[in-house]
PDB file of C-alpha atoms in Angstrom:
ATOM      1  CA  MET A 766       0.075  -0.013  -0.035  1.00 59.00           C
ATOM      2  CA  ALA A 767       1.530   3.343  -1.174  1.00 78.00           C
ATOM      3  CA  ALA A 768       1.485   6.013   1.598  1.00 84.00           C
ATOM      4  CA  HIS A 769      -0.338   9.169   1.138  1.00 89.00           C
ATOM      5  CA  GLU A 770       1.839  12.054  -0.108  1.00 89.00           C
ATOM      6  CA  ILE A 771       1.516  14.707   2.705  1.00 93.00           C
ATOM      7  CA  ASP A 772       3.180  18.176   3.324  1.00 95.00           C
ATOM      8  CA  TYR A 773       4.191  19.404   6.652  1.00 97.00           C
ATOM      9  CA  LYS A 774       5.848  22.288   8.697  1.00 97.00           C
ATOM     10  CA  VAL A 775       7.448  21.962  12.074  1.00 96.00           C
ATOM     11  CA  PHE A 776       6.853  24.918  14.539  1.00 96.00           C
ATOM     12  CA  GLY A 777       8.705  25.876  17.763  1.00 92.00           C
ATOM     13  CA  ASP A 778      12.083  25.173  19.218  1.00 88.00           C
ATOM     14  CA  ASP A 779      12.090  23.106  22.375  1.00 84.00           C
ATOM     15  CA  MET A 780       8.335  22.332  22.569  1.00 88.00           C
ATOM     16  CA  GLN A 781       7.578  21.555  19.011  1.00 94.00           C
ATOM     17  CA  PHE A 782       4.580  20.637  17.002  1.00 96.00           C
ATOM     18  CA  VAL A 783       4.136  19.520  13.409  1.00 97.00           C
ATOM     19  CA  GLU A 784       1.399  20.837  11.055  1.00 98.00           C
ATOM     20  CA  ILE A 785       0.312  18.351   8.467  1.00 97.00           C
ATOM     21  CA  GLU A 786      -1.260  19.709   5.259  1.00 97.00           C
ATOM     22  CA  LEU A 787      -3.820  17.271   3.725  1.00 97.00           C
ATOM     23  CA  ASP A 788      -5.260  17.364   0.184  1.00 96.00           C
ATOM     24  CA  PRO A 789      -8.769  16.145  -0.202  1.00 96.00           C
ATOM     25  CA  HIS A 790      -9.094  12.416   0.790  1.00 95.00           C
ATOM     26  CA  GLU A 791      -5.465  12.446   2.202  1.00 96.00           C
ATOM     27  CA  SER A 792      -4.923  10.895   5.721  1.00 95.00           C
ATOM     28  CA  VAL A 793      -2.422  10.843   8.501  1.00 96.00           C
ATOM     29  CA  VAL A 794      -2.220   8.301  11.330  1.00 94.00           C
ATOM     30  CA  ALA A 795      -1.265   9.385  14.826  1.00 92.00           C
ATOM     31  CA  GLU A 796      -0.879   8.136  18.247  1.00 85.00           C
ATOM     32  CA  ALA A 797      -3.880   8.576  20.505  1.00 80.00           C
ATOM     33  CA  GLY A 798      -3.619  11.767  22.540  1.00 83.00           C
ATOM     34  CA  SER A 799      -1.084  13.542  20.252  1.00 91.00           C
ATOM     35  CA  LEU A 800      -3.658  15.805  18.471  1.00 95.00           C
ATOM     36  CA  MET A 801      -3.126  19.466  19.073  1.00 96.00           C
ATOM     37  CA  MET A 802      -5.624  21.149  16.797  1.00 97.00           C
ATOM     38  CA  MET A 803      -7.320  20.673  13.346  1.00 97.00           C
ATOM     39  CA  GLU A 804      -9.340  22.606  10.834  1.00 97.00           C
ATOM     40  CA  ASP A 805     -12.893  22.046   9.805  1.00 95.00           C
ATOM     41  CA  ALA A 806     -13.586  19.229   7.332  1.00 95.00           C
ATOM     42  CA  ILE A 807     -10.943  16.893   9.046  1.00 97.00           C
ATOM     43  CA  GLN A 808     -12.660  13.688  10.103  1.00 96.00           C
ATOM     44  CA  MET A 809     -11.303  11.527  12.906  1.00 95.00           C
ATOM     45  CA  GLU A 810     -11.653   7.746  12.964  1.00 93.00           C
ATOM     46  CA  THR A 811     -10.293   5.374  15.515  1.00 88.00           C
ATOM     47  CA  ILE A 812      -8.841   2.193  14.148  1.00 83.00           C
ATOM     48  CA  PHE A 813      -7.063  -1.037  15.205  1.00 73.00           C
ATOM     49  CA  GLY A 814      -3.354  -1.011  14.537  1.00 67.00           C
ATOM     50  CA  ASP A 815      -1.728   1.428  12.105  1.00 65.00           C
ATOM     51  CA  GLY A 816      -4.096   1.492   9.260  1.00 62.00           C
ATOM     52  CA  SER A 817      -1.802  -0.330   6.843  1.00 65.00           C
ATOM     53  CA  GLN A 818      -3.752  -3.511   7.347  1.00 53.00           C
ATOM     54  CA  SER A 819      -7.045  -1.890   6.192  1.00 47.00           C
ATOM     55  CA  SER A 820      -7.276  -4.451   3.258  1.00 44.00           C
ATOM     56  CA  GLY A 821      -6.335  -7.454   5.201  1.00 52.00           C
ATOM     57  CA  GLY A 822      -9.644  -8.184   6.780  1.00 55.00           C
ATOM     58  CA  LEU A 823     -10.300  -8.685  10.594  1.00 57.00           C
ATOM     59  CA  MET A 824      -7.220 -10.911  11.046  1.00 58.00           C
ATOM     60  CA  GLY A 825      -4.895  -8.337   9.594  1.00 58.00           C
ATOM     61  CA  LYS A 826      -6.427  -5.647  11.877  1.00 57.00           C
ATOM     62  CA  LEU A 827      -6.098  -7.801  14.843  1.00 59.00           C
ATOM     63  CA  PHE A 828      -2.469  -8.608  13.971  1.00 58.00           C
ATOM     64  CA  GLY A 829      -1.566  -4.978  13.538  1.00 53.00           C
ATOM     65  CA  ALA A 830      -3.222  -4.185  16.897  1.00 55.00           C
ATOM     66  CA  GLY A 831      -1.363  -7.118  18.587  1.00 57.00           C
ATOM     67  CA  LYS A 832       1.979  -5.837  17.365  1.00 56.00           C
ATOM     68  CA  ARG A 833       1.280  -2.422  19.014  1.00 54.00           C
ATOM     69  CA  LEU A 834       0.203  -4.186  22.322  1.00 58.00           C
ATOM     70  CA  LEU A 835       3.586  -5.848  22.489  1.00 57.00           C
ATOM     71  CA  THR A 836       5.379  -2.437  22.407  1.00 52.00           C
ATOM     72  CA  GLY A 837       3.392  -1.171  25.269  1.00 55.00           C
ATOM     73  CA  GLU A 838       1.307   1.183  23.090  1.00 57.00           C
ATOM     74  CA  SER A 839      -2.411   1.475  22.866  1.00 60.00           C
ATOM     75  CA  LEU A 840      -4.319  -0.973  20.738  1.00 68.00           C
ATOM     76  CA  PHE A 841      -5.841   1.939  18.798  1.00 78.00           C
ATOM     77  CA  MET A 842      -4.541   4.688  16.508  1.00 85.00           C
ATOM     78  CA  THR A 843      -6.453   7.705  15.137  1.00 92.00           C
ATOM     79  CA  VAL A 844      -6.808   8.389  11.466  1.00 94.00           C
ATOM     80  CA  PHE A 845      -7.341  12.048  10.373  1.00 96.00           C
ATOM     81  CA  THR A 846      -8.757  12.500   6.898  1.00 97.00           C
ATOM     82  CA  ASN A 847      -9.545  15.554   4.796  1.00 97.00           C
ATOM     83  CA  VAL A 848     -13.132  15.183   3.653  1.00 97.00           C
ATOM     84  CA  GLY A 849     -13.457  18.640   2.398  1.00 94.00           C
ATOM     85  CA  HIS A 850     -12.635  20.206  -1.037  1.00 91.00           C
ATOM     86  CA  GLY A 851      -9.532  22.289  -0.354  1.00 94.00           C
ATOM     87  CA  LYS A 852      -6.353  21.847   1.619  1.00 96.00           C
ATOM     88  CA  LYS A 853      -6.825  21.439   5.343  1.00 97.00           C
ATOM     89  CA  HIS A 854      -4.402  21.247   8.289  1.00 97.00           C
ATOM     90  CA  VAL A 855      -4.118  19.117  11.363  1.00 98.00           C
ATOM     91  CA  SER A 856      -1.430  19.516  14.067  1.00 98.00           C
ATOM     92  CA  PHE A 857       0.285  17.118  16.561  1.00 97.00           C
ATOM     93  CA  ALA A 858       2.265  18.251  19.491  1.00 95.00           C
ATOM     94  CA  ALA A 859       5.394  16.559  21.071  1.00 88.00           C
ATOM     95  CA  PRO A 860       4.598  15.046  24.540  1.00 86.00           C
ATOM     96  CA  TYR A 861       7.712  16.537  26.255  1.00 86.00           C
ATOM     97  CA  PRO A 862      10.653  18.951  25.459  1.00 87.00           C
ATOM     98  CA  GLY A 863      12.669  17.868  22.525  1.00 90.00           C
ATOM     99  CA  LYS A 864      12.618  17.777  18.752  1.00 94.00           C
ATOM    100  CA  ILE A 865      10.324  16.288  16.144  1.00 96.00           C
ATOM    101  CA  ILE A 866      12.347  14.472  13.458  1.00 96.00           C
ATOM    102  CA  PRO A 867      10.713  14.179   9.912  1.00 97.00           C
ATOM    103  CA  MET A 868      11.778  10.941   8.223  1.00 97.00           C
ATOM    104  CA  ASP A 869      11.097  10.282   4.465  1.00 96.00           C
ATOM    105  CA  LEU A 870      11.090   6.510   4.452  1.00 96.00           C
ATOM    106  CA  ALA A 871      11.457   6.345   0.718  1.00 95.00           C
ATOM    107  CA  ARG A 872      14.936   8.062   1.087  1.00 95.00           C
ATOM    108  CA  LEU A 873      15.967   5.851   4.086  1.00 96.00           C
ATOM    109  CA  GLY A 874      15.634   2.508   2.501  1.00 94.00           C
ATOM    110  CA  GLY A 875      11.920   1.928   3.269  1.00 95.00           C
ATOM    111  CA  LYS A 876      12.483   1.040   6.941  1.00 95.00           C
ATOM    112  CA  VAL A 877      13.582   2.917  10.136  1.00 96.00           C
ATOM    113  CA  ILE A 878      13.854   1.230  13.527  1.00 93.00           C
ATOM    114  CA  CYS A 879      13.063   3.595  16.480  1.00 92.00           C
ATOM    115  CA  GLN A 880      12.470   3.449  20.187  1.00 87.00           C
ATOM    116  CA  LYS A 881       8.933   2.182  21.070  1.00 79.00           C
ATOM    117  CA  ASP A 882       7.710   5.510  22.469  1.00 82.00           C
ATOM    118  CA  ALA A 883       9.294   7.716  19.820  1.00 90.00           C
ATOM    119  CA  PHE A 884       6.662   7.535  17.033  1.00 92.00           C
ATOM    120  CA  LEU A 885       4.328  10.544  16.745  1.00 94.00           C
ATOM    121  CA  CYS A 886       2.460  10.309  13.416  1.00 94.00           C
ATOM    122  CA  ALA A 887       2.809   9.304   9.835  1.00 95.00           C
ATOM    123  CA  ALA A 888       1.184   9.324   6.438  1.00 95.00           C
ATOM    124  CA  LYS A 889      -1.494   6.718   6.018  1.00 93.00           C
ATOM    125  CA  GLY A 890       0.089   3.646   4.511  1.00 91.00           C
ATOM    126  CA  VAL A 891       3.213   3.591   6.718  1.00 93.00           C
ATOM    127  CA  SER A 892       3.287   0.352   8.706  1.00 89.00           C
ATOM    128  CA  VAL A 893       4.061   0.569  12.398  1.00 86.00           C
ATOM    129  CA  GLY A 894       5.310  -2.762  13.760  1.00 82.00           C
ATOM    130  CA  ILE A 895       7.838  -4.249  16.143  1.00 80.00           C
ATOM    131  CA  ASP A 896      11.435  -5.198  15.657  1.00 80.00           C
ATOM    132  CA  PHE A 897      12.935  -8.026  17.899  1.00 67.00           C
ATOM    133  CA  GLN A 898      16.463  -8.398  18.670  1.00 60.00           C
ATOM    134  CA  ARG A 899      17.958 -11.670  17.517  1.00 52.00           C
ATOM    135  CA  LYS A 900      19.572 -12.302  20.933  1.00 51.00           C
ATOM    136  CA  LEU A 901      17.007 -13.312  23.520  1.00 44.00           C
ATOM    137  CA  GLY A 902      19.285 -12.221  26.309  1.00 47.00           C
ATOM    138  CA  THR A 903      18.857  -8.683  25.215  1.00 50.00           C
ATOM    139  CA  GLY A 904      15.243  -8.840  25.769  1.00 48.00           C
ATOM    140  CA  PHE A 905      15.589  -9.963  29.477  1.00 46.00           C
ATOM    141  CA  PHE A 906      18.529  -7.652  30.393  1.00 46.00           C
ATOM    142  CA  GLY A 907      18.642  -4.811  27.889  1.00 47.00           C
ATOM    143  CA  GLY A 908      15.801  -2.688  29.186  1.00 48.00           C
ATOM    144  CA  GLU A 909      14.082  -0.478  26.614  1.00 46.00           C
ATOM    145  CA  GLY A 910      16.491  -1.637  23.873  1.00 43.00           C
ATOM    146  CA  PHE A 911      14.868  -5.082  23.280  1.00 57.00           C
ATOM    147  CA  ILE A 912      11.591  -4.325  21.712  1.00 72.00           C
ATOM    148  CA  MET A 913      11.910  -1.588  19.135  1.00 81.00           C
ATOM    149  CA  GLN A 914       9.323  -0.168  16.610  1.00 86.00           C
ATOM    150  CA  LYS A 915       9.843  -0.350  12.905  1.00 89.00           C
ATOM    151  CA  LEU A 916       8.384   2.101  10.554  1.00 94.00           C
ATOM    152  CA  GLU A 917       8.108   0.688   7.013  1.00 94.00           C
ATOM    153  CA  GLY A 918       6.769   2.117   3.824  1.00 94.00           C
ATOM    154  CA  ASP A 919       7.500   4.875   1.339  1.00 94.00           C
ATOM    155  CA  GLY A 920       5.873   7.845   3.075  1.00 94.00           C
ATOM    156  CA  LEU A 921       6.605  10.496   5.707  1.00 96.00           C
ATOM    157  CA  ALA A 922       6.934   9.609   9.338  1.00 97.00           C
ATOM    158  CA  PHE A 923       7.505  11.829  12.353  1.00 97.00           C
ATOM    159  CA  VAL A 924       9.487  10.736  15.439  1.00 95.00           C
ATOM    160  CA  HIS A 925       9.887  12.635  18.633  1.00 94.00           C
ATOM    161  CA  ALA A 926      12.967  12.694  20.954  1.00 93.00           C
ATOM    162  CA  GLY A 927      14.054  14.577  24.055  1.00 92.00           C
ATOM    163  CA  GLY A 928      16.680  17.273  24.385  1.00 89.00           C
ATOM    164  CA  THR A 929      19.117  17.784  21.509  1.00 91.00           C
ATOM    165  CA  ILE A 930      19.114  15.507  18.551  1.00 93.00           C
ATOM    166  CA  TYR A 931      22.314  14.323  17.047  1.00 96.00           C
ATOM    167  CA  GLU A 932      22.304  12.712  13.622  1.00 96.00           C
ATOM    168  CA  ARG A 933      25.286  10.455  12.801  1.00 96.00           C
ATOM    169  CA  GLN A 934      26.268   8.748   9.614  1.00 97.00           C
ATOM    170  CA  LEU A 935      28.103   5.549  10.372  1.00 97.00           C
ATOM    171  CA  GLN A 936      30.663   4.255   7.850  1.00 96.00           C
ATOM    172  CA  PRO A 937      31.028   0.510   7.047  1.00 96.00           C
ATOM    173  CA  GLY A 938      32.477  -1.232  10.103  1.00 95.00           C
ATOM    174  CA  GLU A 939      32.317   1.877  12.327  1.00 97.00           C
ATOM    175  CA  VAL A 940      31.129   1.106  15.895  1.00 95.00           C
ATOM    176  CA  LEU A 941      29.323   3.503  18.197  1.00 95.00           C
ATOM    177  CA  LYS A 942      28.330   2.729  21.869  1.00 91.00           C
ATOM    178  CA  ILE A 943      25.282   4.567  23.110  1.00 90.00           C
ATOM    179  CA  ASP A 944      23.316   4.571  26.351  1.00 85.00           C
ATOM    180  CA  THR A 945      20.166   2.398  25.597  1.00 82.00           C
ATOM    181  CA  GLY A 946      17.834   5.219  26.427  1.00 85.00           C
ATOM    182  CA  CYS A 947      19.663   7.714  24.189  1.00 90.00           C
ATOM    183  CA  LEU A 948      19.131   5.741  21.008  1.00 91.00           C
ATOM    184  CA  VAL A 949      16.218   7.216  19.040  1.00 93.00           C
ATOM    185  CA  ALA A 950      16.303   5.579  15.697  1.00 95.00           C
ATOM    186  CA  MET A 951      18.436   4.017  13.023  1.00 96.00           C
ATOM    187  CA  THR A 952      18.222   2.828   9.388  1.00 96.00           C
ATOM    188  CA  ARG A 953      17.801  -0.734   8.416  1.00 93.00           C
ATOM    189  CA  ASP A 954      21.430  -1.453   7.501  1.00 93.00           C
ATOM    190  CA  VAL A 955      22.789  -0.688  11.071  1.00 94.00           C
ATOM    191  CA  ASN A 956      23.751  -3.737  13.014  1.00 91.00           C
ATOM    192  CA  TYR A 957      22.309  -3.328  16.500  1.00 87.00           C
ATOM    193  CA  ASP A 958      23.154  -5.226  19.629  1.00 83.00           C
ATOM    194  CA  ILE A 959      23.227  -4.642  23.537  1.00 79.00           C
ATOM    195  CA  GLN A 960      26.398  -5.417  25.405  1.00 76.00           C
ATOM    196  CA  PHE A 961      27.092  -5.727  29.031  1.00 71.00           C
ATOM    197  CA  VAL A 962      29.291  -2.978  30.605  1.00 70.00           C
ATOM    198  CA  GLY A 963      32.530  -4.731  31.548  1.00 63.00           C
ATOM    199  CA  GLY A 964      33.896  -4.510  35.084  1.00 61.00           C
ATOM    200  CA  VAL A 965      31.955  -5.056  38.295  1.00 54.00           C
ATOM    201  CA  LYS A 966      32.863  -1.559  39.608  1.00 57.00           C
ATOM    202  CA  THR A 967      31.761   0.127  36.471  1.00 52.00           C
ATOM    203  CA  ALA A 968      28.458  -1.820  36.442  1.00 50.00           C
ATOM    204  CA  LEU A 969      27.576  -1.158  40.045  1.00 54.00           C
ATOM    205  CA  PHE A 970      28.942   2.372  40.532  1.00 56.00           C
ATOM    206  CA  GLY A 971      29.370   3.891  37.183  1.00 52.00           C
ATOM    207  CA  GLY A 972      25.816   5.471  37.196  1.00 53.00           C
ATOM    208  CA  GLU A 973      25.312   4.642  33.490  1.00 51.00           C
ATOM    209  CA  GLY A 974      23.352   1.419  33.893  1.00 54.00           C
ATOM    210  CA  LEU A 975      24.579  -2.011  33.114  1.00 67.00           C
ATOM    211  CA  PHE A 976      24.213  -2.010  29.208  1.00 73.00           C
ATOM    212  CA  PHE A 977      25.195  -0.127  26.134  1.00 80.00           C
ATOM    213  CA  ALA A 978      23.581  -0.154  22.727  1.00 84.00           C
ATOM    214  CA  THR A 979      26.367  -1.016  20.195  1.00 89.00           C
ATOM    215  CA  LEU A 980      25.757   0.127  16.708  1.00 93.00           C
ATOM    216  CA  LYS A 981      27.839  -0.979  13.682  1.00 94.00           C
ATOM    217  CA  GLY A 982      27.695   0.772  10.342  1.00 93.00           C
ATOM    218  CA  PRO A 983      26.952   1.408   7.596  1.00 96.00           C
ATOM    219  CA  GLY A 984      23.862   3.504   8.216  1.00 96.00           C
ATOM    220  CA  LYS A 985      22.349   6.523   9.794  1.00 97.00           C
ATOM    221  CA  VAL A 986      21.671   6.911  13.539  1.00 97.00           C
ATOM    222  CA  TRP A 987      19.587   9.449  15.591  1.00 97.00           C
ATOM    223  CA  ILE A 988      20.625  10.075  19.181  1.00 96.00           C
ATOM    224  CA  GLN A 989      18.883  12.087  21.833  1.00 94.00           C
ATOM    225  CA  SER A 990      20.575  14.086  24.719  1.00 92.00           C
ATOM    226  CA  LEU A 991      17.671  13.716  27.201  1.00 88.00           C
ATOM    227  CA  PRO A 992      15.706  10.534  27.293  1.00 86.00           C
ATOM    228  CA  PHE A 993      12.254  10.887  28.914  1.00 79.00           C
ATOM    229  CA  SER A 994      13.156   8.132  31.473  1.00 75.00           C
ATOM    230  CA  ARG A 995      16.172  10.172  32.657  1.00 74.00           C
ATOM    231  CA  LEU A 996      14.171  13.286  32.833  1.00 72.00           C
ATOM    232  CA  ALA A 997      11.313  11.620  34.793  1.00 75.00           C
ATOM    233  CA  SER A 998      13.811  10.024  37.303  1.00 74.00           C
ATOM    234  CA  ARG A 999      15.244  13.392  38.071  1.00 76.00           C
ATOM    235  CA  VAL A1000      11.841  15.013  38.533  1.00 79.00           C
ATOM    236  CA  PHE A1001      10.618  12.128  40.844  1.00 78.00           C
ATOM    237  CA  ALA A1002      13.920  12.328  42.870  1.00 80.00           C
ATOM    238  CA  ALA A1003      13.408  16.076  43.351  1.00 81.00           C
ATOM    239  CA  ALA A1004       9.726  15.726  44.152  1.00 81.00           C
ATOM    240  CA  GLY A1005      10.376  13.047  46.680  1.00 68.00           C
ATOM    241  CA  ASN A1006      12.149  15.574  48.918  1.00 61.00           C
ATOM    242  CA  GLY A1007       8.933  17.418  49.580  1.00 56.00           C
ATOM    243  CA  LYS A1008      10.661  20.619  50.635  1.00 54.00           C
ATOM    244  CA  LYS A1009       9.660  23.964  49.221  1.00 53.00           C
ATOM    245  CA  ASP A1010      12.969  25.684  50.148  1.00 51.00           C
ATOM    246  CA  GLU A1011      15.446  23.375  48.622  1.00 50.00           C
ATOM    247  CA  GLY A1012      16.967  26.125  46.511  1.00 50.00           C
ATOM    248  CA  SER A1013      18.255  28.131  49.400  1.00 50.00           C
ATOM    249  CA  VAL A1014      21.403  27.642  51.468  1.00 47.00           C
ATOM    250  CA  LEU A1015      19.478  27.989  54.809  1.00 47.00           C
ATOM    251  CA  GLY A1016      17.039  25.399  53.509  1.00 51.00           C
ATOM    252  CA  GLY A1017      19.803  22.986  52.800  1.00 50.00           C
ATOM    253  CA  LEU A1018      21.298  23.353  56.295  1.00 46.00           C
ATOM    254  CA  ALA A1019      17.902  22.768  57.844  1.00 48.00           C
ATOM    255  CA  ASN A1020      17.572  19.608  55.883  1.00 55.00           C
ATOM    256  CA  ILE A1021      20.984  18.447  57.259  1.00 49.00           C
ATOM    257  CA  PHE A1022      20.004  19.119  60.852  1.00 49.00           C
ATOM    258  CA  GLU A1023      16.656  17.384  60.523  1.00 50.00           C
ATOM    259  CA  LYS A1024      18.416  14.057  59.739  1.00 48.00           C
TER     260      LYS A1024
END
């Protein structure tokens, strides 16, 4: 199924949203809850899976929904279709501070593998599935690196990541080690694995977790400087203190004497 040819514009700097321009009868598929605004004559429809299984009957739809359930996402996605006569616009917002990365799958070999919570929206016809690692041990010990999403097709897809986004082109045989949470996406030719951090002291006291994502070129890789899991852990750690005066010197001294 050929993906719809959509146009877009990204607005903002650190809290971005993407505006999709739809011609009559064009559609875009998005994660539930990502809608920001839409113009009149845009029709919403909740579907099983990603919409690419629309011609596959009930079993195809259930299979598409099941793939999403394994990645921890909702069983449902939302299709936004322009049912009017002129061009209409619908916008989707990023869920936390970071950048929206447009990806033209036709220019990226027809397939991109990304973190399971990175997908934001895509032209209808793009397939959103799962990509399993070959080594089963990665699944049990590699954290978020085991089950990745794969975006397949020839249309535009939009991925969201936190902080600053670094795009790296790996040469054949070039190896790059990344914190598992910082890996956003990679093209289909990149060889991906998760390796244990050597050394007991490094694993227990290094503060960087027990595993690295090891990527081997050729291919393109997208890396984020601030994974949402890291941001959330810092927020929860600060909120757990429960003190309103933690920013002052006197407040810090009071906390010491309370212990």
